[in-house]
Structures are given as structure tokens and as C-alpha cells.
Coordinates of C-alpha atoms and ligand atoms in Angstrom, one line a residue:
X15 CA 289.9 132.8 154.1
X16 CA 287.7 134.5 151.6
X17 CA 283.9 134.4 151.9
X18 CA 282.6 131.8 149.5
X19 CA 278.8 132.5 149.4
X20 CA 277.5 134.6 146.5
X21 CA 274.2 135.3 145.0
X22 CA 273.4 133.4 141.8
X23 CA 272.9 135.5 138.7
X24 CA 269.2 135.9 137.9
X25 CA 269.5 133.8 134.7
X26 CA 270.7 130.9 136.7
X27 CA 268.1 131.3 139.5
X28 CA 265.4 131.5 136.9
X29 CA 266.7 128.4 135.2
X30 CA 266.5 126.6 138.5
X31 CA 263.0 127.8 139.2
X32 CA 262.1 126.8 135.7
X33 CA 262.9 123.2 136.6
X34 CA 259.9 123.3 138.9
X35 CA 257.5 125.2 136.8
X36 CA 258.3 123.9 133.3
X37 CA 258.9 120.2 133.3
X38 CA 257.7 119.6 129.8
X39 CA 256.0 121.5 127.0
X40 CA 252.6 120.8 128.6
X41 CA 253.6 122.7 131.6
X42 CA 254.3 125.8 129.5
X43 CA 251.0 125.3 127.7
X44 CA 249.2 125.3 131.0
X45 CA 250.8 128.5 132.2
X46 CA 250.3 130.4 129.0
X47 CA 246.6 129.3 128.7
X48 CA 245.9 130.3 132.3
X49 CA 247.5 133.7 131.7
X50 CA 245.2 134.2 128.7
X51 CA 242.2 133.2 130.8
X52 CA 243.3 135.6 133.6
X53 CA 243.6 138.3 131.0
X54 CA 239.9 138.0 130.2
X55 CA 240.2 136.6 126.7
X56 CA 237.1 135.6 124.8
X57 CA 239.0 133.5 122.2
X58 CA 242.2 131.7 122.8
X59 CA 244.3 129.9 120.2
X60 CA 247.0 127.4 121.1
X61 CA 249.4 126.7 118.3
X62 CA 251.8 123.8 118.7
X63 CA 254.7 122.5 116.5
X64 CA 256.5 119.2 117.1
X65 CA 254.6 118.5 120.2
X66 CA 255.8 121.8 121.7
X67 CA 259.5 121.2 121.1
X68 CA 259.9 123.9 118.5
X69 CA 256.8 126.1 119.1
X70 CA 254.2 126.7 121.8
X71 CA 252.2 129.8 121.0
X72 CA 249.2 131.2 122.7
X73 CA 247.3 134.0 121.1
X74 CA 244.5 135.7 123.1
X75 CA 242.3 138.7 122.7
X76 CA 242.5 139.7 126.4
X77 CA 243.4 142.9 128.0
X78 CA 247.0 143.1 126.8
X79 CA 250.0 144.7 128.6
X80 CA 251.5 148.2 128.7
X81 CA 255.0 148.8 127.2
X82 CA 256.6 148.5 130.6
X83 CA 254.6 145.6 131.8
X84 CA 255.5 143.7 128.7
X85 CA 259.1 143.8 129.9
X86 CA 258.3 143.4 133.6
X87 CA 256.2 140.3 133.2
X88 CA 259.4 138.3 132.6
X89 CA 260.9 139.3 136.0
X90 CA 260.7 136.7 138.7
X91 CA 257.9 137.4 141.2
X92 CA 256.4 139.8 138.8
X93 CA 252.6 139.6 139.0
X94 CA 249.6 141.8 138.8
X95 CA 247.4 139.3 140.6
X96 CA 248.4 139.5 144.2
X97 CA 250.2 142.2 146.2
X98 CA 250.3 140.9 149.8
X99 CA 250.3 137.5 151.6
X100 CA 246.6 137.9 152.6
X101 CA 245.6 137.9 148.9
X102 CA 246.9 134.3 148.8
X103 CA 243.7 133.2 150.6
X104 CA 241.3 134.9 148.2
X105 CA 242.8 133.9 144.9
X106 CA 240.3 134.0 142.1
X107 CA 242.8 134.0 139.2
X108 CA 244.7 131.0 137.8
X109 CA 248.1 132.4 138.4
X110 CA 249.6 134.3 141.3
X111 CA 253.2 133.3 141.7
X112 CA 254.6 135.5 139.0
X113 CA 257.1 132.8 138.1
X114 CA 255.8 131.3 134.9
X115 CA 256.9 133.7 132.3
X116 CA 260.3 134.3 134.1
X117 CA 260.8 130.5 134.1
X118 CA 259.8 130.0 130.5
X119 CA 262.0 132.8 129.3
X120 CA 264.9 131.3 131.1
X121 CA 264.8 128.1 129.1
X122 CA 263.4 129.2 125.7
X123 CA 263.5 131.8 123.0
X124 CA 260.3 133.8 123.6
X125 CA 258.6 136.5 121.5
X126 CA 255.9 138.5 123.1
X127 CA 253.5 140.8 121.2
X128 CA 250.9 142.6 123.2
X129 CA 248.5 145.6 122.9
X130 CA 246.0 147.0 125.3
X131 CA 242.7 148.1 123.8
X132 CA 243.4 151.6 124.8
X133 CA 246.8 151.7 123.1
X134 CA 247.5 152.5 119.5
X135 CA 250.8 150.7 119.2
X136 CA 251.7 147.2 120.4
X137 CA 254.8 146.2 122.2
X138 CA 257.2 143.5 121.1
X139 CA 259.7 141.8 123.5
X140 CA 262.2 139.1 122.5
X141 CA 263.9 137.3 125.3
X142 CA 266.2 134.3 125.2
X143 CA 267.6 132.5 128.2
X144 CA 266.4 135.4 130.5
X145 CA 268.3 137.9 128.3
X146 CA 266.2 140.7 126.7
X147 CA 267.1 140.9 123.0
X148 CA 264.5 143.4 121.9
X149 CA 262.0 145.7 123.5
X150 CA 260.2 148.0 121.1
X151 CA 257.0 149.0 119.4
X152 CA 255.2 147.0 116.7
X153 CA 251.9 146.6 115.1
X154 CA 249.6 143.8 116.5
X155 CA 246.0 143.2 117.2
X156 CA 244.5 143.7 120.6
X157 CA 245.5 141.1 123.2
X158 CA 248.6 139.1 123.6
X159 CA 250.6 136.6 121.7
X160 CA 253.4 134.7 123.3
X161 CA 255.5 132.4 121.2
X162 CA 257.8 130.0 123.0
X163 CA 260.4 128.7 120.6
X164 CA 262.8 125.9 121.1
X165 CA 262.0 125.0 124.6
X166 CA 265.0 123.9 126.6
X167 CA 267.4 125.2 123.9
X168 CA 269.9 125.9 126.6
X169 CA 269.3 122.9 128.8
X170 CA 270.0 119.9 126.6
X171 CA 269.6 117.5 129.6
X172 CA 266.0 118.4 129.9
X173 CA 265.4 118.3 126.2
X174 CA 266.7 114.7 126.2
X175 CA 264.2 113.8 128.9
X176 CA 261.3 114.6 126.7
X177 CA 259.2 111.6 125.6
X178 CA 258.0 110.8 122.1
X179 CA 256.0 113.4 120.3
X180 CA 252.8 111.4 120.7
X181 CA 253.3 111.3 124.5
X182 CA 254.2 115.0 124.8
X183 CA 251.3 116.0 122.6
X184 CA 248.9 113.9 124.6
X185 CA 250.2 115.7 127.7
X186 CA 249.5 119.0 126.0
X187 CA 246.0 117.9 125.1
X188 CA 245.4 116.9 128.7
X189 CA 246.4 120.3 130.0
X190 CA 244.4 121.9 127.3
X191 CA 241.3 119.9 128.4
X192 CA 241.8 120.8 132.0
X193 CA 241.6 124.5 131.1
X194 CA 238.9 124.4 128.5
X195 CA 236.6 122.3 130.6
X196 CA 236.4 125.1 133.2
X197 CA 235.8 127.8 130.7
X198 CA 233.0 126.8 128.4
X199 CA 232.3 130.5 127.9
X200 CA 235.6 131.1 126.2
X201 CA 236.3 129.9 122.6
X202 CA 239.4 127.8 122.1
X203 CA 241.2 126.5 119.0
X204 CA 244.1 124.1 119.0
X205 CA 246.5 123.6 116.1
X206 CA 249.2 121.1 115.8
X207 CA 251.8 121.2 113.0
X208 CA 249.7 123.5 110.9
X209 CA 246.5 121.5 111.3
X210 CA 243.5 122.5 113.3
X211 CA 242.9 119.7 115.9
X212 CA 240.0 121.1 117.9
X213 CA 237.7 124.0 117.6
X214 CA 235.6 124.8 120.6
X215 CA 233.1 127.6 120.3
X216 CA 231.9 129.3 123.4
X217 CA 228.8 127.5 124.9
X218 CA 227.6 125.8 128.0
X219 CA 229.3 123.1 129.9
X220 CA 227.6 120.2 128.2
X221 CA 228.5 121.5 124.8
X222 CA 232.1 121.9 126.0
X223 CA 232.3 118.3 127.2
X224 CA 230.8 117.0 124.0
X225 CA 233.1 119.4 122.0
X226 CA 236.1 117.8 123.7
X227 CA 235.1 114.2 124.0
X228 CA 232.7 113.8 121.1
X229 CA 228.9 114.0 120.6
X230 CA 228.5 110.5 121.9
X231 CA 228.9 112.1 125.3
X232 CA 225.5 113.7 125.0
X233 CA 223.9 110.4 126.0
X234 CA 226.6 109.3 128.3
X235 CA 226.4 111.9 131.0
X236 CA 223.7 113.3 133.4
X237 CA 223.9 116.3 135.6
X238 CA 224.8 116.5 139.3
X239 CA 223.8 119.6 141.3
X240 CA 223.9 120.2 145.0
X241 CA 224.3 123.3 147.0
X242 CA 224.5 124.1 150.7
X243 CA 225.7 127.1 152.5
X244 CA 229.3 126.1 152.6
X245 CA 229.8 124.5 149.2
X246 CA 228.3 123.9 145.8
X247 CA 228.7 121.0 143.5
X248 CA 227.8 121.0 139.8
X249 CA 228.7 119.3 136.6
X250 CA 228.1 115.9 135.0
X251 CA 228.5 112.3 135.8
X252 CA 229.0 109.4 133.4
X253 CA 226.3 106.8 133.3
X254 CA 227.6 103.5 134.9
X255 CA 227.5 101.6 131.6
X256 CA 230.1 104.0 130.2
X257 CA 232.6 103.3 132.9
X258 CA 236.0 102.4 131.4
X259 CA 239.0 100.4 132.5
X260 CA 241.1 103.6 132.3
X261 CA 240.7 106.6 134.5
X262 CA 240.7 109.0 131.7
X263 CA 237.7 111.3 131.4
X264 CA 237.7 112.0 135.2
X265 CA 237.8 115.7 135.9
X266 CA 237.5 117.3 139.3
X267 CA 237.7 121.0 139.7
X268 CA 237.7 123.0 142.9
X269 CA 237.1 126.7 142.5
X270 CA 237.7 126.4 138.7
X271 CA 241.0 124.8 139.2
X272 CA 241.7 121.2 138.1
X273 CA 242.7 119.1 141.1
X274 CA 243.7 115.6 141.8
X275 CA 242.6 114.0 145.1
X276 CA 242.5 110.3 145.6
X277 CA 240.2 110.8 148.5
X278 CA 237.7 112.8 146.6
X279 CA 238.0 110.5 143.7
X280 CA 237.1 107.7 146.1
X281 CA 234.1 109.7 147.3
X282 CA 232.8 109.8 143.8
X283 CA 233.6 106.2 142.6
X284 CA 232.4 104.8 145.9
X285 CA 228.9 106.0 145.0
X286 CA 229.0 103.8 141.9
X287 CA 229.8 100.6 143.8
X288 CA 227.8 97.7 142.3
X289 CA 226.7 99.9 139.4
X290 CA 229.9 99.5 137.4
X291 CA 231.9 96.3 136.8
X292 CA 234.8 95.9 139.0
X293 CA 238.0 97.7 137.8
X294 CA 235.9 100.1 135.7
X295 CA 235.8 103.8 136.4
X296 CA 233.0 106.2 135.5
X297 CA 233.7 109.4 133.7
X298 CA 232.9 112.5 135.7
X299 CA 233.2 116.3 135.3
X300 CA 232.6 117.7 138.7
X301 CA 233.0 121.3 139.8
X302 CA 233.1 122.1 143.4
X303 CA 233.0 125.7 144.7
X304 CA 234.0 126.5 148.3
X305 CA 235.1 129.6 150.0
X306 CA 238.7 130.2 148.7
X307 CA 239.8 130.8 152.2
X308 CA 239.3 127.1 153.0
X309 CA 241.4 125.8 150.1
X310 CA 245.2 125.9 150.0
X311 CA 246.3 125.7 146.4
X312 CA 249.7 126.8 147.3
X313 CA 251.1 123.4 148.3
X314 CA 252.6 122.4 144.9
X315 CA 254.1 124.5 142.2
X316 CA 252.1 122.7 139.5
X317 CA 249.0 123.3 141.7
X318 CA 247.2 120.1 141.0
X319 CA 247.1 118.8 144.6
X320 CA 244.9 120.7 147.0
X321 CA 244.6 120.9 150.7
X322 CA 241.1 121.4 152.0
X323 CA 240.4 122.7 155.4
X324 CA 237.5 120.4 155.9
X325 CA 238.5 117.4 153.9
X326 CA 236.0 115.0 155.6
X327 CA 233.0 117.3 155.2
X328 CA 233.7 117.7 151.5
X329 CA 234.2 114.0 151.1
X330 CA 230.9 113.2 152.7
X331 CA 229.0 115.9 150.9
X332 CA 230.5 114.9 147.5
X333 CA 229.8 111.2 148.1
X334 CA 226.2 111.9 149.1
X335 CA 225.7 114.3 146.2
X336 CA 226.9 111.7 143.7
X337 CA 224.7 109.0 145.2
X338 CA 221.8 111.4 145.2
X339 CA 222.3 112.3 141.5
X340 CA 222.5 108.6 140.6
X341 CA 219.3 108.1 142.5
X342 CA 217.5 111.1 141.1
X343 CA 218.4 110.4 137.5
X344 CA 217.8 106.8 138.1
X345 CA 220.1 104.9 135.9
X346 CA 217.7 102.1 135.3
X347 CA 218.5 101.2 131.7
X348 CA 215.8 100.5 129.3
X349 CA 215.8 97.8 126.7
X350 CA 215.7 99.4 123.4
X351 CA 214.3 96.9 120.9
X352 CA 214.6 99.4 118.1
X353 CA 218.3 99.6 118.6
X354 CA 220.0 98.8 115.4
X355 CA 223.3 100.6 115.5
X356 CA 226.6 98.7 115.3
X357 CA 227.1 96.9 118.6
X358 CA 229.9 98.6 120.4
X359 CA 231.8 96.1 122.4
X360 CA 233.5 98.8 124.4
X361 CA 230.3 99.8 126.0
X362 CA 229.1 97.8 129.0
X363 CA 226.4 96.9 128.4
X364 CA 225.6 97.7 124.8
X365 CA 222.9 100.0 123.5
X366 CA 220.9 100.6 126.6
X367 CA 219.7 104.2 126.8
X368 CA 219.1 105.4 130.3
X369 CA 215.6 105.8 131.7
X370 CA 214.2 108.1 134.3
X371 CA 213.2 107.6 137.5
X372 CA 213.5 104.7 139.9
X373 CA 210.7 102.7 141.3
X374 CA 211.8 104.0 144.7
X375 CA 211.1 107.5 143.6
X376 CA 208.2 107.0 141.4
X377 CA 206.0 103.9 142.1
X378 CA 204.3 104.2 138.7
X379 CA 207.6 104.0 136.9
X380 CA 207.8 101.4 134.2
X381 CA 211.3 100.7 132.8
X382 CA 209.9 99.7 129.5
X383 CA 208.1 102.9 128.9
X384 CA 210.2 104.8 126.4
X385 CA 208.5 108.1 126.6
X386 CA 211.6 110.1 126.4
X387 CA 214.9 110.4 128.1
X388 CA 214.8 114.0 127.2
X389 CA 215.0 115.8 130.5
X390 CA 218.0 113.9 131.4
X391 CA 219.8 114.5 128.2
X392 CA 218.8 118.1 127.9
X393 CA 221.9 120.3 127.5
X394 CA 222.0 122.3 130.7
X395 CA 223.0 125.9 130.5
X396 CA 226.2 125.1 132.3
X397 CA 227.1 124.1 135.8
X398 CA 226.7 127.5 137.3
X399 CA 223.0 127.9 136.7
X400 CA 221.7 124.4 136.7
X401 CA 218.2 123.2 137.1
X402 CA 217.7 121.9 140.6
X403 CA 216.1 118.5 140.6
X404 CA 212.9 118.5 142.7
X405 CA 213.2 117.6 146.3
X406 CA 216.6 119.2 146.8
X407 CA 217.3 121.0 149.9
X408 CA 219.8 123.7 150.8
X409 CA 220.5 122.6 154.3
X410 CA 222.9 119.9 155.2
X411 CA 220.8 117.9 157.6
X412 CA 217.8 117.7 155.5
X413 CA 220.0 117.0 152.5
X414 CA 221.3 113.9 154.4
X415 CA 217.8 112.9 155.2
X416 CA 216.9 113.3 151.6
X417 CA 219.7 111.0 150.6
X418 CA 218.5 108.5 153.0
X419 CA 215.0 108.5 151.7
X420 CA 215.9 108.6 148.0
X421 CA 218.5 105.9 148.3
X422 CA 218.2 103.3 145.7
X423 CA 216.0 100.6 147.2
X424 CA 214.6 97.7 145.3
X425 CA 211.1 97.7 144.0
X426 CA 208.6 96.0 146.3
X427 CA 208.7 92.4 145.1
X428 CA 205.1 91.9 145.9
X429 CA 204.1 94.4 143.2
X430 CA 206.4 93.8 140.3
X431 CA 206.3 96.4 137.5
X432 CA 204.2 95.3 134.6
X433 CA 206.5 94.4 131.8
X434 CA 205.8 96.5 128.8
X435 CA 207.5 97.9 125.8
X436 CA 206.5 100.9 123.9
X437 CA 207.4 101.3 120.3
X438 CA 208.0 104.8 119.0
X439 CA 204.6 106.5 118.9
X440 CA 202.5 103.5 119.9
X441 CA 200.6 102.9 123.1
X442 CA 201.8 100.6 125.9
X443 CA 202.0 97.0 124.8
X444 CA 202.7 94.1 127.1
X445 CA 206.1 92.5 126.4
X446 CA 206.7 88.9 126.5
X447 CA 209.3 86.5 125.2
X448 CA 208.2 84.8 122.1
X449 CA 210.6 82.0 122.2
X450 CA 213.5 80.8 124.3
X451 CA 216.4 78.4 124.4
X452 CA 218.1 77.3 127.7
X453 CA 221.8 76.5 127.4
X454 CA 223.6 74.4 130.1
X455 CA 221.0 75.6 132.6
X456 CA 223.1 78.7 133.0
X457 CA 222.2 80.8 130.0
X458 CA 219.0 81.6 128.3
X459 CA 218.5 83.0 124.9
X460 CA 215.1 84.6 124.5
X461 CA 213.5 86.2 121.5
X462 CA 211.6 89.4 122.2
X463 CA 210.2 91.5 119.4
X464 CA 212.3 89.6 116.9
X465 CA 215.5 90.5 118.8
X466 CA 217.6 88.0 120.7
X467 CA 218.7 88.6 124.2
X468 CA 221.4 86.4 125.8
X469 CA 221.0 86.2 129.6
X470 CA 223.4 84.9 132.2
X471 CA 220.9 83.3 134.6
X472 CA 223.2 83.1 137.6
X473 CA 224.1 86.8 137.3
X474 CA 220.4 87.7 136.8
X475 CA 219.5 85.6 139.8
X476 CA 222.2 87.2 141.8
X477 CA 220.6 90.6 141.0
X478 CA 217.1 89.5 141.8
X479 CA 217.8 87.9 145.1
X480 CA 220.3 90.7 146.1
X481 CA 217.5 93.3 145.7
X482 CA 215.1 91.1 147.6
X483 CA 217.6 90.7 150.4
X484 CA 218.0 94.4 150.6
X485 CA 214.2 94.7 151.0
X486 CA 214.4 92.0 153.6
X487 CA 217.1 93.8 155.5
X488 CA 215.4 97.2 155.3
X489 CA 211.7 96.4 155.3
X490 CA 210.2 93.0 155.3
X491 CA 212.1 90.2 156.9
X492 CA 212.1 86.8 155.3
X493 CA 209.8 84.3 157.0
X494 CA 211.7 81.7 159.1
X495 CA 210.9 78.1 159.2
X496 CA 211.9 76.6 162.6
X497 CA 214.0 73.4 162.3
X498 CA 212.9 70.4 164.3
X499 CA 216.4 69.1 164.5
X500 CA 218.7 72.2 164.4
X501 CA 222.1 71.6 162.7
X502 CA 225.2 73.0 164.4
X503 CA 228.2 74.6 162.7
X504 CA 231.7 75.4 163.9
X505 CA 233.6 78.5 162.9
X506 CA 236.9 80.0 163.7
X507 CA 237.1 82.6 166.5
X508 CA 237.3 85.5 164.0
X509 CA 234.4 84.1 162.0
X510 CA 232.4 83.6 165.1
X511 CA 232.9 87.2 166.2
X512 CA 231.6 88.5 162.9
X513 CA 228.6 86.1 162.9
X514 CA 227.6 87.3 166.4
X515 CA 227.8 90.9 165.1
X516 CA 225.6 90.0 162.1
X517 CA 223.1 87.8 164.0
X518 CA 220.2 90.2 163.6
X519 CA 220.8 90.7 160.0
X520 CA 220.9 87.0 159.4
X521 CA 217.6 86.7 161.2
X522 CA 216.1 89.3 158.8
X523 CA 217.3 87.1 155.9
X524 CA 215.6 84.0 157.4
X525 CA 218.4 82.4 159.3
X526 CA 217.9 82.0 163.1
X527 CA 221.3 81.4 164.6
X528 CA 222.0 80.8 168.2
X529 CA 225.5 80.7 169.7
X530 CA 226.1 77.4 171.6
X531 CA 229.7 78.2 172.7
X532 CA 232.3 80.7 171.6
X533 CA 232.7 79.0 168.2
X534 CA 229.6 76.7 167.8
X535 CA 226.3 77.8 166.6
X536 CA 222.9 76.1 166.3
X537 CA 220.9 76.9 163.2
X538 CA 217.4 77.0 164.6
X539 CA 215.6 78.2 161.5
X540 CA 216.1 78.8 157.8
X541 CA 214.1 80.7 155.2
X542 CA 210.8 79.1 154.5
X543 CA 210.5 77.2 151.2
X544 CA 214.2 77.3 150.4
X545 CA 216.6 74.4 149.8
X546 CA 219.7 75.4 151.7
X547 CA 222.1 72.6 151.2
X548 CA 225.2 72.5 153.3
X549 CA 224.7 75.3 155.9
X550 CA 228.2 75.2 157.3
X551 CA 229.7 76.0 153.8
X552 CA 227.1 78.6 153.2
X553 CA 227.6 80.6 156.4
X554 CA 231.4 80.3 156.2
X555 CA 231.4 81.5 152.6
X556 CA 229.2 84.5 153.5
X557 CA 231.3 85.5 156.5
X558 CA 234.6 85.3 154.6
X559 CA 233.3 87.2 151.6
X560 CA 231.7 89.8 153.9
X561 CA 235.0 90.3 155.7
X562 CA 236.9 90.9 152.5
X563 CA 234.3 93.3 151.1
X564 CA 234.4 95.3 154.3
X565 CA 238.1 95.6 154.3
X566 CA 238.7 96.2 150.6
X567 CA 235.7 98.0 149.5
X568 CA 234.4 99.6 152.7
X569 CA 230.9 98.4 151.9
X570 CA 228.0 99.1 154.2
X571 CA 226.7 96.2 156.3
X572 CA 223.4 95.7 154.5
X573 CA 224.7 95.9 151.0
X574 CA 227.6 93.8 151.9
X575 CA 225.6 91.0 153.5
X576 CA 223.0 91.0 150.8
X577 CA 225.8 90.8 148.2
X578 CA 227.5 87.9 149.9
X579 CA 224.3 86.0 150.4
X580 CA 223.2 86.6 146.8
X581 CA 226.6 85.3 145.6
X582 CA 226.2 82.1 147.6
X583 CA 222.6 81.6 146.5
X584 CA 222.8 82.6 142.9
X585 CA 223.0 79.1 141.5
X586 CA 220.1 77.9 143.6
X587 CA 217.9 78.7 140.7
X588 CA 214.7 76.6 140.0
X589 CA 214.9 75.2 136.5
X590 CA 213.2 77.4 133.9
X591 CA 211.3 75.1 131.6
X592 CA 208.2 76.8 130.2
X593 CA 207.7 80.0 128.4
X594 CA 205.6 81.2 131.3
X595 CA 208.5 80.6 133.7
X596 CA 210.8 82.5 131.3
X597 CA 208.4 85.5 131.4
X598 CA 208.0 85.4 135.1
X599 CA 211.8 85.4 135.5
X600 CA 212.2 88.3 133.0
X601 CA 209.5 90.1 134.9
X602 CA 211.4 89.7 138.2
X603 CA 214.7 90.8 136.6
X604 CA 213.2 93.9 135.0
X605 CA 211.5 95.0 138.1
X606 CA 215.0 95.3 139.7
X607 CA 216.5 98.7 139.9
X608 CA 219.7 97.5 138.0
X609 CA 218.7 94.8 135.7
X610 CA 221.8 95.2 133.5
X611 CA 224.6 94.6 136.0
X612 CA 224.9 92.0 138.7
X613 CA 225.7 93.2 142.2
X614 CA 229.2 91.7 141.6
X615 CA 229.5 94.1 138.7
X616 CA 229.1 91.7 135.8
X617 CA 227.0 92.2 132.7
X618 CA 223.7 90.3 133.0
X619 CA 222.6 90.2 129.4
X620 CA 223.5 91.3 125.9
X621 CA 221.2 92.1 123.1
X622 CA 222.2 90.1 120.1
X623 CA 221.3 91.8 116.9
X624 CA 221.8 90.3 113.5
X625 CA 225.3 91.7 113.3
X626 CA 226.2 90.0 116.5
X627 CA 225.0 86.6 115.2
X628 CA 226.7 87.1 111.9
X629 CA 229.9 87.9 113.7
X630 CA 229.5 84.6 115.6
X631 CA 229.2 82.7 112.4
X632 CA 232.2 84.3 110.7
Ligands
ADP14 P1 251.2 135.1 137.3 O1 250.3 134.6 136.2 O2 251.4 134.1 138.4 O3 250.9 136.5 137.7 P2 253.1 135.0 135.1 O4 254.6 134.9 135.1 O5 252.3 133.9 134.5 O6 252.7 135.1 136.6 O7 252.7 136.4 134.5 C1 253.2 137.6 135.0 C2 252.2 138.7 134.7 O8 252.2 139.0 133.3 C3 250.8 138.4 135.0 O9 250.5 138.7 136.4 C4 250.0 139.4 134.1 O10 249.9 140.7 134.6 C5 251.0 139.5 132.9 N1 250.5 138.6 131.8 C6 251.0 137.4 131.5 N2 250.3 136.8 130.4 C7 249.4 137.8 130.0 C8 248.5 137.8 129.0 N3 248.3 136.8 128.1 N4 247.7 139.0 128.9 C9 247.9 140.0 129.7 N5 248.8 140.0 130.7 C10 249.5 138.9 130.9
MG15 MG1 250.5 132.9 135.1

């Protein structure tokens, strides 16, 4: 019998490889942009027609190719970027597989024009379905232009798989963003169907982010910087109130490469727990640099997933760095009574510029002092040479210590911050509500400086008592009042086990609980001066809530218990009847670190401008 195995012709092999490399127009865009970056271009133009179906062209002013290279670059495994396997572990370029152009040329009609600065003439290569149609001299500017026409012209099945133009172009824009956000020093221009869509001049990272996402981002992000001997983190984080339901605007780069990692994403978002409403995701633009030898970018052809040698260390470091940045750039929002822009219902909450530092970091800090958010909003010179916030340390151990000491802790309740508002250019001026209107005992409308503020009292109370519980757990325990006739409660075996575990913490919060049997407990003391109500329901509610938070959100013990207790006790609010009581309540709220969002992640208040009221009356 005859042998039946034979080698596939190159064109077929390339087409198969193309299936992996080029799934859609956006994949070709990514490869061509990356090649232009690798070629050292200063300005890169991306020209798209029909969402990439008819044309994807990248024009760069990089180093160009020689006459022979212009032909060779379309061969499979043709690359100038690595030459041996060891090079794989020291990759500093975007590409290295030498597959992209071969794959693209297998499934499209490609025209390449290229000229090196040292050459007088340019080279033109036309290749269709892996077949060279032309290879000659031409006239062209320095650099390279690659035009990919009629993608999938010879693979109709793939062409039919393409989604609508809107979707395909959105994918292209996403790939474009992932490249331009790592190279703020390179100018980029994007055209679609003859129109210029985006023009990004070379600049620093902050300028690039606002160039892509709009100037509103100037006020929505704050820097993150951290460095140690094994890794470096830089970039910008979104302020919690700009978190969105969608996960768009989340960009993580490792060694200048866009990566997706659910564990690293968790490390970042976890630091925002209780600062953003549930189900909302903060924007971030984070750049991690590690030794290339510790990252394996080779595990997927599209190179979005990464494998890190020390995943857990990076996780911990990243999580700590984000927490620290949030602490350093204290996201205590300030009430802006001069705010008169259209209320934007998409922002949660509305119109609250962010204020520097926390009470924990700066005891003299006053959240109503509006003397400039400037140093937080200043456009940094890019993530590579950022200003190091004071108190930062290089070494890992002391960094962890730092995190611990700068962790967001509530203001000492005994010394509430004096409530003051400062108008532009005037001196400090005590702020007080001028009038108020309680609604259903649950809401309060107050007038401050002629503006109306609608407050959800339960949420506000949840915040106030949550922060006081955190203080009780970390510093000053609540005073216990011994019961003359202790009540007993009965729990399930699982609940009992948890309660035994948390006995000491409960004590800190003013509840002295003594096990009587494996599932019975005596309540020997409760917080002094507090009406507790049904203690069985209270403890059961707390234990159940605690358990689910621990499982689903991996919350730390103290925050978790304080949160559960605050949720149970939030409606135990003394009636607010006089203006004086309103002001003392406001004072308590605004001496909290996070007066805008309840620990459960709900908006506490809304400023109601005239527009808002008019809308209500429409
Ligand atoms: P890789 O980028 O993995 O090396 P490609 O198939 O993308 O593989 O490109 C093959 C080679 O062609 C590159 O290594 C590079 O030498 C050359 N090349 C591709 N695009 C350009 C460009 N825009 N300017 C200069 N050289 C380029
Ligand atoms: Mg490449």
C-alpha cells in the first residue's frame, strides 16, 4: 500500500495557522500595530474601511525593511526579534512568533511598501493568499505601510462569521486602546471610512488616558505607584464614585503587554470593597513591570493570558498597592456647594470632587476644606517616572507595615472634624443646615447654603456606626453594661461554632456572650445605653450575614463583623427632631471617612440642585 502522509503546501499550513492568529479584523489590527511599535515608529496611523472587512492599513514611520526582508517577513517563523529559545524569556518586543504577517497574507490581499531611512528606494510587495504577486522597487516615505485588503477573501466561512460592523469596529477600537495606552510617547491616529475618529498626540500617560476616554477622566483618576526590588506598579486608578456596572475601562498591563487575569483583577477590585456599590467596577489603568524571565507570555497565541511565576506574591503586592493608593489619595469626597453642572445620573454619587487626605493620615484634615484637589489631579509625567507619595518604602516588609498603618480607619469619634465649608477664595466658615424636612423617619432633606441635600438616614447611620464599630474593634472597645438577668439564645451547631470564634470581637462591640452548652449562650452584657430589642434575632442575623460575606466576598473579620452589626443596627436611629440634632447628625456623617457610600455600597445622599427639582416636577 502507498504511503499516505504528505506535507501540506505552505499556503494551506499558513491558512491553518491564520485561524489561530487572525480570528477577526481586530486581531490583524493588533499584529500590525504591534509590528509598527516594534519598528520604533513615532507616529502610527490606522486606517480602517468597513470595520476592517475591506481595508486594514497601518502606516508607520519606523525603521522599515530591506528589499529582501520585505519579502521574507511573509514567511512563517520569519522574525527579526528572537533567534534562539532562550530569547523567549527575555522578550522586550511585542511580537516574536514570526507568524503574524504569514498568517495575514494567507487570508487576504496584502500590499506592503517599506523604506529604511538609509535606502533611497522603497520596496513594494503584493501578496495574495500566500502567493507573491509582485516584489519590486517603488517610491515611498520612510517607514512601512501595510494594507490588508479583503480579509478572508479566500475563506468565506470565516467571513460569514464576522459580526456586525459596529461590533467588529468596537473590537478594533479595543485592540487599538490596548496598544495606545502602553505607548503614550507614540502619536496615533485612527481613521474609519475616511473620517478621523481619534487623534492622539504623543504625551504622558494621563494625557493618553484622557485622549482615549475623554477629558472628564482628568478628574476621575488618581495615580498609583509602588516599587520594590522585584516589581514595579504604576498607572492610574478610578475614583470609587466612577465605578460602572460594566467592566470596560479596566486595563492591566504586564511588561507593556495587555493582559487579562481574573485573579489580578480580583486583587484590584477587592481593594475597593465597600467603596463602590455592589456590582460596580472601578476603572483602572495599571502597569506592572516584573523581570521578563518570571512571566510566560507564550501560553496563548493571542497573548492576552499570562502565566506568572509568583502569582500569589504579585496578587498580594498589587492588592496592597491599590489599597495604599486609595488610602494615600484619600477618596473622601467633598461636598461641592458651588456645583452647578447638569446632574449626571450615571455618576455615583453626583458631582463630588475628591478631596485629599484622610483623617487617619492627617488629623487636621477637614473634608469641607476645598483648598485644591490639585496635587491629586496633576497630570503626571507618565507611569515610568511618577512622583512617589511620601512615606513609601522600597522594601517589601516595611511596605506591608506601611499599608497596615495607613489603612483606612475611621476618625476618632471623640474628636469629630469641625464641619466647615469654604467658598472659593473665602476663609473657613462653619457649615450648618439652614432648614430640614424629615420624610417617613427614613429620609431627611436639608438645606445647606441654598442647596438641597437628600439623605437616606438608615444608610447614613449604617456608615456612622460601621466606622465606630471598626474603631471599637481596633482601638477602643464599647463599654459593656452587665445584665442582671441574662437572656439566653439558642443557635444551630454551625452558628454556634462561628459565634464561639467571634466571641472576643463581640465583646469589643459590647456584647458579652458566654457559652452555656454547645448551642446555648447566655448574653451577660450588652452595649451601655443601647436599646437592643430581640437579641436572638440580632445575633442570628449577624452570624448568617457574616458567614455569607466571608464566603462570597472574602471579607476580613473586623470589616465583616462591623458591617453585619451595622446592617442590623442601622434602623435603630434616635428620632431627629431639632435643627441641632440634624447638624449633629451631619457632623457625625461627615467625620466618617466615606460619607458618600454606605458600607453596603449604597449611595447615602444626593445633592438636589434646581434642575433636579424641576425634573421631579415635570
Ligand atoms: P514578529 O512580529 O513576531 O517578528 P511578524 O510576522 O509580525 O512577526 O513580522 C515579521 C517580521 O517582519 C518582524 O520580525 C520584523 O522584522 C518585520 N516587520 C513587520 N512589520 C514591520 C514594520 N512595520 N516595520 C519594520 N519591520 C517590520
Ligand atoms: Mg509581529
